[in-house]
PDB file of C-alpha atoms in Angstrom:
ATOM      1  CA  UNK A  20     -93.872  20.807  34.194  1.00 49.00           C
ATOM      2  CA  UNK A  21     -89.837  20.009  35.006  1.00 61.00           C
ATOM      3  CA  UNK A  22     -87.385  20.194  32.153  1.00 72.00           C
ATOM      4  CA  UNK A  23     -87.048  17.686  29.147  1.00 82.00           C
ATOM      5  CA  UNK A  24     -84.654  15.527  31.132  1.00 87.00           C
ATOM      6  CA  UNK A  25     -82.710  14.498  27.934  1.00 89.00           C
ATOM      7  CA  UNK A  26     -82.297  18.497  26.905  1.00 89.00           C
ATOM      8  CA  UNK A  27     -81.837  19.514  30.802  1.00 91.00           C
ATOM      9  CA  UNK A  28     -78.571  16.528  30.159  1.00 94.00           C
ATOM     10  CA  UNK A  29     -77.477  17.954  27.628  1.00 95.00           C
ATOM     11  CA  UNK A  30     -77.129  21.649  28.984  1.00 95.00           C
ATOM     12  CA  UNK A  31     -75.285  19.984  31.532  1.00 96.00           C
ATOM     13  CA  UNK A  32     -73.161  18.013  29.492  1.00 97.00           C
ATOM     14  CA  UNK A  33     -72.150  21.302  27.717  1.00 96.00           C
ATOM     15  CA  UNK A  34     -71.757  23.618  30.747  1.00 97.00           C
ATOM     16  CA  UNK A  35     -69.461  20.832  31.943  1.00 97.00           C
ATOM     17  CA  UNK A  36     -67.306  20.447  29.528  1.00 97.00           C
ATOM     18  CA  UNK A  37     -67.144  24.081  28.836  1.00 96.00           C
ATOM     19  CA  UNK A  38     -66.217  25.026  32.506  1.00 97.00           C
ATOM     20  CA  UNK A  39     -63.475  22.500  32.947  1.00 97.00           C
ATOM     21  CA  UNK A  40     -61.746  24.053  29.882  1.00 96.00           C
ATOM     22  CA  UNK A  41     -62.125  27.313  30.701  1.00 97.00           C
ATOM     23  CA  UNK A  42     -61.055  26.745  34.460  1.00 97.00           C
ATOM     24  CA  UNK A  43     -58.264  25.231  33.362  1.00 98.00           C
ATOM     25  CA  UNK A  44     -56.798  27.835  31.156  1.00 98.00           C
ATOM     26  CA  UNK A  45     -57.912  30.809  33.773  1.00 98.00           C
ATOM     27  CA  UNK A  46     -55.955  29.001  36.513  1.00 97.00           C
ATOM     28  CA  UNK A  47     -52.773  28.596  33.871  1.00 97.00           C
ATOM     29  CA  UNK A  48     -53.443  32.768  33.427  1.00 96.00           C
ATOM     30  CA  UNK A  49     -54.303  33.696  36.677  1.00 97.00           C
ATOM     31  CA  UNK A  50     -58.086  35.041  35.752  1.00 98.00           C
ATOM     32  CA  UNK A  51     -60.381  35.402  37.617  1.00 98.00           C
ATOM     33  CA  UNK A  52     -63.476  36.923  35.865  1.00 98.00           C
ATOM     34  CA  UNK A  53     -64.295  34.772  32.393  1.00 98.00           C
ATOM     35  CA  UNK A  54     -67.593  33.856  30.726  1.00 97.00           C
ATOM     36  CA  UNK A  55     -68.112  29.893  30.526  1.00 97.00           C
ATOM     37  CA  UNK A  56     -71.054  29.703  28.486  1.00 96.00           C
ATOM     38  CA  UNK A  57     -72.883  31.387  25.983  1.00 94.00           C
ATOM     39  CA  UNK A  58     -76.131  30.537  24.149  1.00 91.00           C
ATOM     40  CA  UNK A  59     -74.294  26.852  23.228  1.00 92.00           C
ATOM     41  CA  UNK A  60     -77.904  25.396  23.410  1.00 93.00           C
ATOM     42  CA  UNK A  61     -81.208  27.375  21.983  1.00 90.00           C
ATOM     43  CA  UNK A  62     -83.150  26.173  24.247  1.00 91.00           C
ATOM     44  CA  UNK A  63     -80.728  27.209  26.666  1.00 94.00           C
ATOM     45  CA  UNK A  64     -79.995  30.890  26.277  1.00 93.00           C
ATOM     46  CA  UNK A  65     -77.796  32.181  29.254  1.00 94.00           C
ATOM     47  CA  UNK A  66     -74.383  34.143  29.349  1.00 94.00           C
ATOM     48  CA  UNK A  67     -72.740  32.751  32.436  1.00 97.00           C
ATOM     49  CA  UNK A  68     -69.603  34.119  33.629  1.00 97.00           C
ATOM     50  CA  UNK A  69     -67.081  34.094  36.959  1.00 98.00           C
ATOM     51  CA  UNK A  70     -66.792  36.502  38.806  1.00 98.00           C
ATOM     52  CA  UNK A  71     -63.769  34.940  41.354  1.00 97.00           C
ATOM     53  CA  UNK A  72     -66.554  33.467  44.311  1.00 96.00           C
ATOM     54  CA  UNK A  73     -69.910  34.572  42.486  1.00 96.00           C
ATOM     55  CA  UNK A  74     -71.802  33.714  38.985  1.00 96.00           C
ATOM     56  CA  UNK A  75     -73.434  36.212  36.718  1.00 95.00           C
ATOM     57  CA  UNK A  76     -76.613  34.456  34.684  1.00 95.00           C
ATOM     58  CA  UNK A  77     -78.074  36.863  32.368  1.00 93.00           C
ATOM     59  CA  UNK A  78     -80.644  35.019  30.236  1.00 92.00           C
ATOM     60  CA  UNK A  79     -81.567  36.730  26.799  1.00 89.00           C
ATOM     61  CA  UNK A  80     -85.096  36.695  25.938  1.00 82.00           C
ATOM     62  CA  UNK A  81     -86.660  34.805  23.787  1.00 73.00           C
ATOM     63  CA  UNK A  82     -90.440  33.681  23.001  1.00 73.00           C
ATOM     64  CA  UNK A  83     -90.340  30.295  25.233  1.00 72.00           C
ATOM     65  CA  UNK A  84     -94.065  29.776  25.071  1.00 74.00           C
ATOM     66  CA  UNK A  85     -94.127  29.189  28.894  1.00 81.00           C
ATOM     67  CA  UNK A  86     -96.179  31.046  31.651  1.00 85.00           C
ATOM     68  CA  UNK A  87     -94.738  32.990  34.049  1.00 85.00           C
ATOM     69  CA  UNK A  88     -94.840  30.563  36.611  1.00 87.00           C
ATOM     70  CA  UNK A  89     -93.503  27.859  34.443  1.00 87.00           C
ATOM     71  CA  UNK A  90     -90.788  29.555  33.124  1.00 87.00           C
ATOM     72  CA  UNK A  91     -89.780  30.329  36.554  1.00 88.00           C
ATOM     73  CA  UNK A  92     -89.488  27.041  37.520  1.00 89.00           C
ATOM     74  CA  UNK A  93     -87.415  26.031  34.655  1.00 91.00           C
ATOM     75  CA  UNK A  94     -85.185  28.960  35.375  1.00 91.00           C
ATOM     76  CA  UNK A  95     -85.029  27.566  39.347  1.00 92.00           C
ATOM     77  CA  UNK A  96     -84.464  24.467  37.957  1.00 92.00           C
ATOM     78  CA  UNK A  97     -81.668  25.721  35.827  1.00 93.00           C
ATOM     79  CA  UNK A  98     -80.068  27.373  38.321  1.00 94.00           C
ATOM     80  CA  UNK A  99     -79.695  24.213  40.098  1.00 94.00           C
ATOM     81  CA  UNK A 100     -77.738  23.008  37.963  1.00 95.00           C
ATOM     82  CA  UNK A 101     -75.440  25.653  37.093  1.00 97.00           C
ATOM     83  CA  UNK A 102     -74.621  25.992  40.596  1.00 96.00           C
ATOM     84  CA  UNK A 103     -73.885  21.930  41.207  1.00 97.00           C
ATOM     85  CA  UNK A 104     -71.723  22.334  37.614  1.00 97.00           C
ATOM     86  CA  UNK A 105     -69.817  25.700  38.895  1.00 98.00           C
ATOM     87  CA  UNK A 106     -69.659  24.791  42.163  1.00 96.00           C
ATOM     88  CA  UNK A 107     -71.207  27.658  44.369  1.00 96.00           C
ATOM     89  CA  UNK A 108     -73.945  28.019  46.657  1.00 93.00           C
ATOM     90  CA  UNK A 109     -77.435  29.234  44.956  1.00 89.00           C
ATOM     91  CA  UNK A 110     -77.186  32.126  46.822  1.00 90.00           C
ATOM     92  CA  UNK A 111     -73.625  33.387  44.642  1.00 94.00           C
ATOM     93  CA  UNK A 112     -75.836  33.431  42.014  1.00 94.00           C
ATOM     94  CA  UNK A 113     -77.107  36.885  40.220  1.00 93.00           C
ATOM     95  CA  UNK A 114     -79.461  36.180  37.173  1.00 92.00           C
ATOM     96  CA  UNK A 115     -80.999  38.976  34.877  1.00 88.00           C
ATOM     97  CA  UNK A 116     -83.067  38.919  31.926  1.00 79.00           C
ATOM     98  CA  UNK A 117     -81.891  40.839  29.030  1.00 60.00           C
ATOM     99  CA  UNK A 118     -82.457  41.556  25.008  1.00 51.00           C
ATOM    100  CA  UNK A 119     -79.591  40.493  22.931  1.00 46.00           C
ATOM    101  CA  UNK A 120     -78.212  44.133  21.601  1.00 44.00           C
ATOM    102  CA  UNK A 121     -75.733  45.540  19.977  1.00 44.00           C
ATOM    103  CA  UNK A 122     -75.979  48.745  21.580  1.00 42.00           C
ATOM    104  CA  UNK A 123     -74.529  49.622  25.229  1.00 42.00           C
ATOM    105  CA  UNK A 124     -76.735  52.569  25.435  1.00 42.00           C
ATOM    106  CA  UNK A 125     -79.173  50.458  27.865  1.00 41.00           C
ATOM    107  CA  UNK A 126     -76.038  49.747  30.106  1.00 41.00           C
ATOM    108  CA  UNK A 127     -77.175  53.452  31.476  1.00 37.00           C
ATOM    109  CA  UNK A 128     -80.516  52.453  32.717  1.00 42.00           C
ATOM    110  CA  UNK A 129     -80.302  50.941  36.507  1.00 39.00           C
ATOM    111  CA  UNK A 130     -82.645  48.003  36.471  1.00 44.00           C
ATOM    112  CA  UNK A 131     -81.943  46.835  40.462  1.00 49.00           C
ATOM    113  CA  UNK A 132     -80.936  48.511  43.962  1.00 55.00           C
ATOM    114  CA  UNK A 133     -79.728  45.986  45.868  1.00 66.00           C
ATOM    115  CA  UNK A 134     -76.062  47.113  45.253  1.00 72.00           C
ATOM    116  CA  UNK A 135     -74.610  43.955  45.272  1.00 84.00           C
ATOM    117  CA  UNK A 136     -70.961  45.116  44.979  1.00 93.00           C
ATOM    118  CA  UNK A 137     -67.825  43.096  44.659  1.00 94.00           C
ATOM    119  CA  UNK A 138     -63.882  44.160  43.984  1.00 97.00           C
ATOM    120  CA  UNK A 139     -62.118  41.401  41.516  1.00 98.00           C
ATOM    121  CA  UNK A 140     -59.180  41.465  40.585  1.00 98.00           C
ATOM    122  CA  UNK A 141     -57.775  41.349  36.750  1.00 98.00           C
ATOM    123  CA  UNK A 142     -53.980  41.538  35.515  1.00 97.00           C
ATOM    124  CA  UNK A 143     -52.838  42.839  39.021  1.00 97.00           C
ATOM    125  CA  UNK A 144     -55.793  45.903  39.046  1.00 98.00           C
ATOM    126  CA  UNK A 145     -58.623  45.807  41.267  1.00 98.00           C
ATOM    127  CA  UNK A 146     -61.962  46.770  39.880  1.00 98.00           C
ATOM    128  CA  UNK A 147     -65.742  46.919  41.054  1.00 98.00           C
ATOM    129  CA  UNK A 148     -68.474  45.196  39.548  1.00 97.00           C
ATOM    130  CA  UNK A 149     -71.992  45.084  40.019  1.00 95.00           C
ATOM    131  CA  UNK A 150     -73.666  41.769  39.851  1.00 93.00           C
ATOM    132  CA  UNK A 151     -77.692  43.052  40.450  1.00 89.00           C
ATOM    133  CA  UNK A 152     -78.735  46.378  39.633  1.00 88.00           C
ATOM    134  CA  UNK A 153     -77.369  46.949  35.871  1.00 85.00           C
ATOM    135  CA  UNK A 154     -78.047  45.337  32.469  1.00 79.00           C
ATOM    136  CA  UNK A 155     -73.866  45.057  32.575  1.00 89.00           C
ATOM    137  CA  UNK A 156     -71.169  44.315  35.431  1.00 95.00           C
ATOM    138  CA  UNK A 157     -69.071  47.303  35.328  1.00 97.00           C
ATOM    139  CA  UNK A 158     -65.969  45.238  33.433  1.00 98.00           C
ATOM    140  CA  UNK A 159     -66.513  43.669  29.885  1.00 96.00           C
ATOM    141  CA  UNK A 160     -64.427  40.940  29.693  1.00 97.00           C
ATOM    142  CA  UNK A 161     -63.816  40.522  26.358  1.00 96.00           C
ATOM    143  CA  UNK A 162     -61.027  43.463  26.159  1.00 97.00           C
ATOM    144  CA  UNK A 163     -59.256  41.779  28.680  1.00 97.00           C
ATOM    145  CA  UNK A 164     -56.245  41.828  26.161  1.00 98.00           C
ATOM    146  CA  UNK A 165     -57.089  45.016  24.767  1.00 98.00           C
ATOM    147  CA  UNK A 166     -56.487  46.297  27.862  1.00 98.00           C
ATOM    148  CA  UNK A 167     -53.352  44.469  28.396  1.00 98.00           C
ATOM    149  CA  UNK A 168     -52.108  46.425  24.698  1.00 98.00           C
ATOM    150  CA  UNK A 169     -53.283  50.203  25.828  1.00 98.00           C
ATOM    151  CA  UNK A 170     -51.105  49.508  29.129  1.00 98.00           C
ATOM    152  CA  UNK A 171     -48.332  48.165  27.623  1.00 98.00           C
ATOM    153  CA  UNK A 172     -47.786  51.459  25.226  1.00 98.00           C
ATOM    154  CA  UNK A 173     -49.332  54.108  27.544  1.00 98.00           C
ATOM    155  CA  UNK A 174     -46.290  54.952  29.853  1.00 98.00           C
ATOM    156  CA  UNK A 175     -45.865  58.817  30.257  1.00 98.00           C
ATOM    157  CA  UNK A 176     -48.361  59.272  27.431  1.00 98.00           C
ATOM    158  CA  UNK A 177     -51.787  61.534  26.883  1.00 98.00           C
ATOM    159  CA  UNK A 178     -54.617  59.188  26.536  1.00 98.00           C
ATOM    160  CA  UNK A 179     -58.289  59.770  26.031  1.00 98.00           C
ATOM    161  CA  UNK A 180     -60.734  57.294  26.662  1.00 98.00           C
ATOM    162  CA  UNK A 181     -64.007  57.924  25.105  1.00 98.00           C
ATOM    163  CA  UNK A 182     -67.393  56.569  25.861  1.00 97.00           C
ATOM    164  CA  UNK A 183     -65.173  55.289  28.792  1.00 98.00           C
ATOM    165  CA  UNK A 184     -68.088  53.385  30.621  1.00 97.00           C
ATOM    166  CA  UNK A 185     -66.154  52.822  34.290  1.00 98.00           C
ATOM    167  CA  UNK A 186     -62.940  53.672  32.947  1.00 98.00           C
ATOM    168  CA  UNK A 187     -61.212  50.451  33.453  1.00 98.00           C
ATOM    169  CA  UNK A 188     -59.012  50.990  29.890  1.00 98.00           C
ATOM    170  CA  UNK A 189     -58.230  54.543  32.066  1.00 98.00           C
ATOM    171  CA  UNK A 190     -57.313  52.020  34.980  1.00 98.00           C
ATOM    172  CA  UNK A 191     -54.862  50.336  32.582  1.00 98.00           C
ATOM    173  CA  UNK A 192     -53.568  53.376  30.933  1.00 98.00           C
ATOM    174  CA  UNK A 193     -52.932  55.279  33.977  1.00 98.00           C
ATOM    175  CA  UNK A 194     -51.671  52.248  36.391  1.00 98.00           C
ATOM    176  CA  UNK A 195     -48.785  52.368  32.907  1.00 98.00           C
ATOM    177  CA  UNK A 196     -47.805  55.969  34.248  1.00 98.00           C
ATOM    178  CA  UNK A 197     -50.628  58.043  31.831  1.00 98.00           C
ATOM    179  CA  UNK A 198     -52.027  60.905  32.172  1.00 98.00           C
ATOM    180  CA  UNK A 199     -56.017  60.261  31.004  1.00 98.00           C
ATOM    181  CA  UNK A 200     -59.353  62.120  30.013  1.00 98.00           C
ATOM    182  CA  UNK A 201     -62.263  59.879  30.563  1.00 98.00           C
ATOM    183  CA  UNK A 202     -65.379  61.157  28.566  1.00 98.00           C
ATOM    184  CA  UNK A 203     -68.940  59.857  29.365  1.00 97.00           C
ATOM    185  CA  UNK A 204     -72.274  60.295  28.867  1.00 93.00           C
ATOM    186  CA  UNK A 205     -73.361  58.881  32.206  1.00 94.00           C
ATOM    187  CA  UNK A 206     -72.011  61.020  35.828  1.00 96.00           C
ATOM    188  CA  UNK A 207     -72.637  57.474  37.116  1.00 95.00           C
ATOM    189  CA  UNK A 208     -70.456  55.387  35.776  1.00 96.00           C
ATOM    190  CA  UNK A 209     -67.724  58.259  35.785  1.00 98.00           C
ATOM    191  CA  UNK A 210     -68.228  58.530  39.566  1.00 98.00           C
ATOM    192  CA  UNK A 211     -67.686  54.599  39.179  1.00 98.00           C
ATOM    193  CA  UNK A 212     -64.286  55.274  37.242  1.00 98.00           C
ATOM    194  CA  UNK A 213     -62.842  57.543  40.110  1.00 98.00           C
ATOM    195  CA  UNK A 214     -63.692  54.642  42.666  1.00 98.00           C
ATOM    196  CA  UNK A 215     -61.530  51.823  40.289  1.00 98.00           C
ATOM    197  CA  UNK A 216     -58.597  54.736  40.010  1.00 98.00           C
ATOM    198  CA  UNK A 217     -59.035  55.012  43.782  1.00 98.00           C
ATOM    199  CA  UNK A 218     -58.964  51.002  44.398  1.00 98.00           C
ATOM    200  CA  UNK A 219     -55.508  51.028  42.059  1.00 98.00           C
ATOM    201  CA  UNK A 220     -54.073  54.093  44.387  1.00 98.00           C
ATOM    202  CA  UNK A 221     -54.136  56.113  41.301  1.00 98.00           C
ATOM    203  CA  UNK A 222     -55.328  59.560  42.113  1.00 97.00           C
ATOM    204  CA  UNK A 223     -58.731  60.476  40.191  1.00 96.00           C
ATOM    205  CA  UNK A 224     -57.682  64.685  40.688  1.00 97.00           C
ATOM    206  CA  UNK A 225     -54.265  63.161  38.118  1.00 97.00           C
ATOM    207  CA  UNK A 226     -56.877  62.621  35.402  1.00 98.00           C
ATOM    208  CA  UNK A 227     -59.697  63.733  33.739  1.00 98.00           C
ATOM    209  CA  UNK A 228     -63.342  62.488  34.350  1.00 98.00           C
ATOM    210  CA  UNK A 229     -65.800  64.861  31.699  1.00 98.00           C
ATOM    211  CA  UNK A 230     -69.150  64.648  31.960  1.00 97.00           C
ATOM    212  CA  UNK A 231     -70.216  65.102  27.679  1.00 96.00           C
ATOM    213  CA  UNK A 232     -72.410  63.675  24.871  1.00 93.00           C
ATOM    214  CA  UNK A 233     -69.209  62.058  22.783  1.00 95.00           C
ATOM    215  CA  UNK A 234     -70.322  63.229  19.976  1.00 93.00           C
ATOM    216  CA  UNK A 235     -69.964  66.949  20.979  1.00 94.00           C
ATOM    217  CA  UNK A 236     -66.954  67.102  22.659  1.00 96.00           C
ATOM    218  CA  UNK A 237     -64.976  65.352  19.445  1.00 96.00           C
ATOM    219  CA  UNK A 238     -65.998  69.095  18.403  1.00 96.00           C
ATOM    220  CA  UNK A 239     -64.021  70.912  20.805  1.00 97.00           C
ATOM    221  CA  UNK A 240     -61.097  68.931  20.826  1.00 97.00           C
ATOM    222  CA  UNK A 241     -57.509  70.857  19.960  1.00 97.00           C
ATOM    223  CA  UNK A 242     -55.562  69.030  17.328  1.00 97.00           C
ATOM    224  CA  UNK A 243     -52.993  66.955  17.837  1.00 97.00           C
ATOM    225  CA  UNK A 244     -53.390  66.501  21.627  1.00 98.00           C
ATOM    226  CA  UNK A 245     -53.505  62.933  22.269  1.00 98.00           C
ATOM    227  CA  UNK A 246     -51.091  60.329  21.862  1.00 98.00           C
ATOM    228  CA  UNK A 247     -53.726  57.488  22.401  1.00 98.00           C
ATOM    229  CA  UNK A 248     -57.138  56.722  21.892  1.00 98.00           C
ATOM    230  CA  UNK A 249     -59.685  54.446  23.010  1.00 98.00           C
ATOM    231  CA  UNK A 250     -62.903  54.615  21.392  1.00 98.00           C
ATOM    232  CA  UNK A 251     -65.554  51.785  22.072  1.00 97.00           C
ATOM    233  CA  UNK A 252     -69.332  53.367  21.135  1.00 95.00           C
ATOM    234  CA  UNK A 253     -72.124  51.617  21.095  1.00 89.00           C
ATOM    235  CA  UNK A 254     -73.608  50.207  17.981  1.00 88.00           C
ATOM    236  CA  UNK A 255     -76.582  52.895  18.156  1.00 83.00           C
ATOM    237  CA  UNK A 256     -77.721  54.945  20.522  1.00 79.00           C
ATOM    238  CA  UNK A 257     -80.648  57.405  20.853  1.00 70.00           C
ATOM    239  CA  UNK A 258     -80.432  58.502  24.352  1.00 61.00           C
ATOM    240  CA  UNK A 259     -82.588  61.617  24.534  1.00 58.00           C
ATOM    241  CA  UNK A 260     -79.059  63.147  26.672  1.00 58.00           C
ATOM    242  CA  UNK A 261     -77.494  62.800  23.132  1.00 58.00           C
ATOM    243  CA  UNK A 262     -77.892  65.886  20.556  1.00 62.00           C
ATOM    244  CA  UNK A 263     -77.627  63.533  17.612  1.00 73.00           C
ATOM    245  CA  UNK A 264     -78.545  59.815  17.278  1.00 85.00           C
ATOM    246  CA  UNK A 265     -75.833  57.879  16.816  1.00 90.00           C
ATOM    247  CA  UNK A 266     -75.174  55.028  14.130  1.00 92.00           C
ATOM    248  CA  UNK A 267     -71.693  53.907  14.325  1.00 95.00           C
ATOM    249  CA  UNK A 268     -72.211  52.365  10.865  1.00 96.00           C
ATOM    250  CA  UNK A 269     -73.009  55.354   9.231  1.00 95.00           C
ATOM    251  CA  UNK A 270     -71.129  57.566  11.457  1.00 95.00           C
ATOM    252  CA  UNK A 271     -67.877  55.646  12.237  1.00 97.00           C
ATOM    253  CA  UNK A 272     -65.917  57.788   9.289  1.00 97.00           C
ATOM    254  CA  UNK A 273     -66.511  61.199  10.844  1.00 97.00           C
ATOM    255  CA  UNK A 274     -66.186  59.936  14.325  1.00 97.00           C
ATOM    256  CA  UNK A 275     -62.635  58.455  13.941  1.00 98.00           C
ATOM    257  CA  UNK A 276     -61.342  61.433  11.559  1.00 98.00           C
ATOM    258  CA  UNK A 277     -62.273  63.503  14.169  1.00 98.00           C
ATOM    259  CA  UNK A 278     -60.769  61.650  16.700  1.00 98.00           C
ATOM    260  CA  UNK A 279     -57.543  61.533  14.582  1.00 98.00           C
ATOM    261  CA  UNK A 280     -57.245  64.720  14.318  1.00 98.00           C
ATOM    262  CA  UNK A 281     -56.843  65.202  17.917  1.00 98.00           C
ATOM    263  CA  UNK A 282     -54.452  62.227  17.792  1.00 98.00           C
ATOM    264  CA  UNK A 283     -50.713  63.223  17.723  1.00 98.00           C
ATOM    265  CA  UNK A 284     -48.839  61.997  13.968  1.00 98.00           C
ATOM    266  CA  UNK A 285     -48.010  58.477  14.539  1.00 98.00           C
ATOM    267  CA  UNK A 286     -50.495  58.531  17.405  1.00 98.00           C
ATOM    268  CA  UNK A 287     -52.765  55.274  17.604  1.00 98.00           C
ATOM    269  CA  UNK A 288     -56.739  54.636  18.119  1.00 98.00           C
ATOM    270  CA  UNK A 289     -57.726  51.626  19.638  1.00 98.00           C
ATOM    271  CA  UNK A 290     -61.788  51.451  17.779  1.00 98.00           C
ATOM    272  CA  UNK A 291     -63.855  49.093  18.681  1.00 98.00           C
ATOM    273  CA  UNK A 292     -67.776  48.462  17.873  1.00 96.00           C
ATOM    274  CA  UNK A 293     -70.136  45.124  19.008  1.00 93.00           C
ATOM    275  CA  UNK A 294     -72.175  45.083  15.687  1.00 93.00           C
ATOM    276  CA  UNK A 295     -71.599  42.620  13.863  1.00 89.00           C
ATOM    277  CA  UNK A 296     -72.097  43.295  10.837  1.00 93.00           C
ATOM    278  CA  UNK A 297     -69.599  46.476  10.735  1.00 96.00           C
ATOM    279  CA  UNK A 298     -67.240  47.316   7.593  1.00 96.00           C
ATOM    280  CA  UNK A 299     -64.570  49.427   8.029  1.00 98.00           C
ATOM    281  CA  UNK A 300     -64.589  52.606   5.464  1.00 98.00           C
ATOM    282  CA  UNK A 301     -60.869  52.282   5.152  1.00 97.00           C
ATOM    283  CA  UNK A 302     -60.658  54.408   2.499  1.00 98.00           C
ATOM    284  CA  UNK A 303     -62.685  57.354   3.747  1.00 98.00           C
ATOM    285  CA  UNK A 304     -59.938  57.662   7.398  1.00 98.00           C
ATOM    286  CA  UNK A 305     -57.269  59.976   7.519  1.00 97.00           C
ATOM    287  CA  UNK A 306     -54.820  57.464   8.861  1.00 98.00           C
ATOM    288  CA  UNK A 307     -51.301  56.118   8.052  1.00 98.00           C
ATOM    289  CA  UNK A 308     -51.846  52.919   8.925  1.00 98.00           C
ATOM    290  CA  UNK A 309     -54.736  50.463   9.906  1.00 98.00           C
ATOM    291  CA  UNK A 310     -54.840  47.099  11.539  1.00 98.00           C
ATOM    292  CA  UNK A 311     -58.062  44.568  12.214  1.00 98.00           C
ATOM    293  CA  UNK A 312     -56.528  42.870  15.202  1.00 97.00           C
ATOM    294  CA  UNK A 313     -60.169  41.375  15.905  1.00 96.00           C
ATOM    295  CA  UNK A 314     -58.749  37.741  16.267  1.00 94.00           C
ATOM    296  CA  UNK A 315     -55.892  38.456  18.541  1.00 95.00           C
ATOM    297  CA  UNK A 316     -57.647  40.656  21.065  1.00 96.00           C
ATOM    298  CA  UNK A 317     -60.438  37.846  21.425  1.00 95.00           C
ATOM    299  CA  UNK A 318     -59.843  36.206  24.604  1.00 96.00           C
ATOM    300  CA  UNK A 319     -59.506  32.351  25.462  1.00 95.00           C
ATOM    301  CA  UNK A 320     -63.603  32.028  26.835  1.00 96.00           C
ATOM    302  CA  UNK A 321     -64.759  34.421  23.607  1.00 94.00           C
ATOM    303  CA  UNK A 322     -63.089  32.398  20.924  1.00 87.00           C
ATOM    304  CA  UNK A 323     -66.187  30.415  20.035  1.00 77.00           C
ATOM    305  CA  UNK A 324     -68.447  33.833  19.306  1.00 79.00           C
ATOM    306  CA  UNK A 325     -67.050  36.883  17.194  1.00 69.00           C
ATOM    307  CA  UNK A 326     -69.164  39.350  19.382  1.00 78.00           C
ATOM    308  CA  UNK A 327     -67.008  42.327  18.173  1.00 92.00           C
ATOM    309  CA  UNK A 328     -64.746  44.229  15.781  1.00 96.00           C
ATOM    310  CA  UNK A 329     -61.208  45.946  17.010  1.00 97.00           C
ATOM    311  CA  UNK A 330     -58.889  47.538  14.868  1.00 98.00           C
ATOM    312  CA  UNK A 331     -55.675  49.594  15.813  1.00 98.00           C
ATOM    313  CA  UNK A 332     -55.375  53.047  13.796  1.00 98.00           C
ATOM    314  CA  UNK A 333     -52.239  54.322  13.452  1.00 98.00           C
ATOM    315  CA  UNK A 334     -52.354  58.398  12.433  1.00 98.00           C
TER     316      UNK A 334
END
């Protein structure tokens, strides 16, 4: 069974149009890693991202009603079309199936051992990405602008990066001359963050990499320590390694107030999360200023999809 030609043509037209538009902007802005498609047509539930010479295709799991062999043939046909339009060979495409989740806890699960790792560039910095072994690649492209904002104000500052993942925010801050403390529950990702530091000729020993449950770690922080904090937690987390379950809507006030206690007066917290229905309880947060910067931090390749909220909070 092959795809309905009319539907495949719809997909082809859409991908071609978006790729033409986004690739032009990317070239103009000297960006080599960007998203070109995100579930635009329901019958083709893909997220498609370009990482320089490679393409990462994530298929969101849906009840498509196809037998496994029929689905495989359908996917193969789609990939041929994607390769043609994006002008890459089929062996440069990496495919994963994923459930659309609003939390990032699943990022800790290794899904393969292929180690298809590459070094990519962003804003003059280098990052290792892995397009085969985890549900995420190692670089969240939607925070490209937020990372630059952090770099612009990080010089000479003490920076705390909570739920640091592979440390891309840490690298941006360190490259500006900040002393950075990176905290995550995963030793794998902390080691990855150190590699990212080394790739940019930054010395990991000059920074701190702390393996900890962030919710417990917050209770150990000293008052008025940090100038700048990055807080990008999962929406929900019930990892067995965490003492408490995390629900960002329920817990954000408590978490932010603990973070603000550890922040110097006038210090800044960049807080983001992926919960689509998130509502910030401003009245309960001990800050002098809270600004919703979601729109100004959404890059050109994510304009159509409001995928997360982002705030700049001043103590």
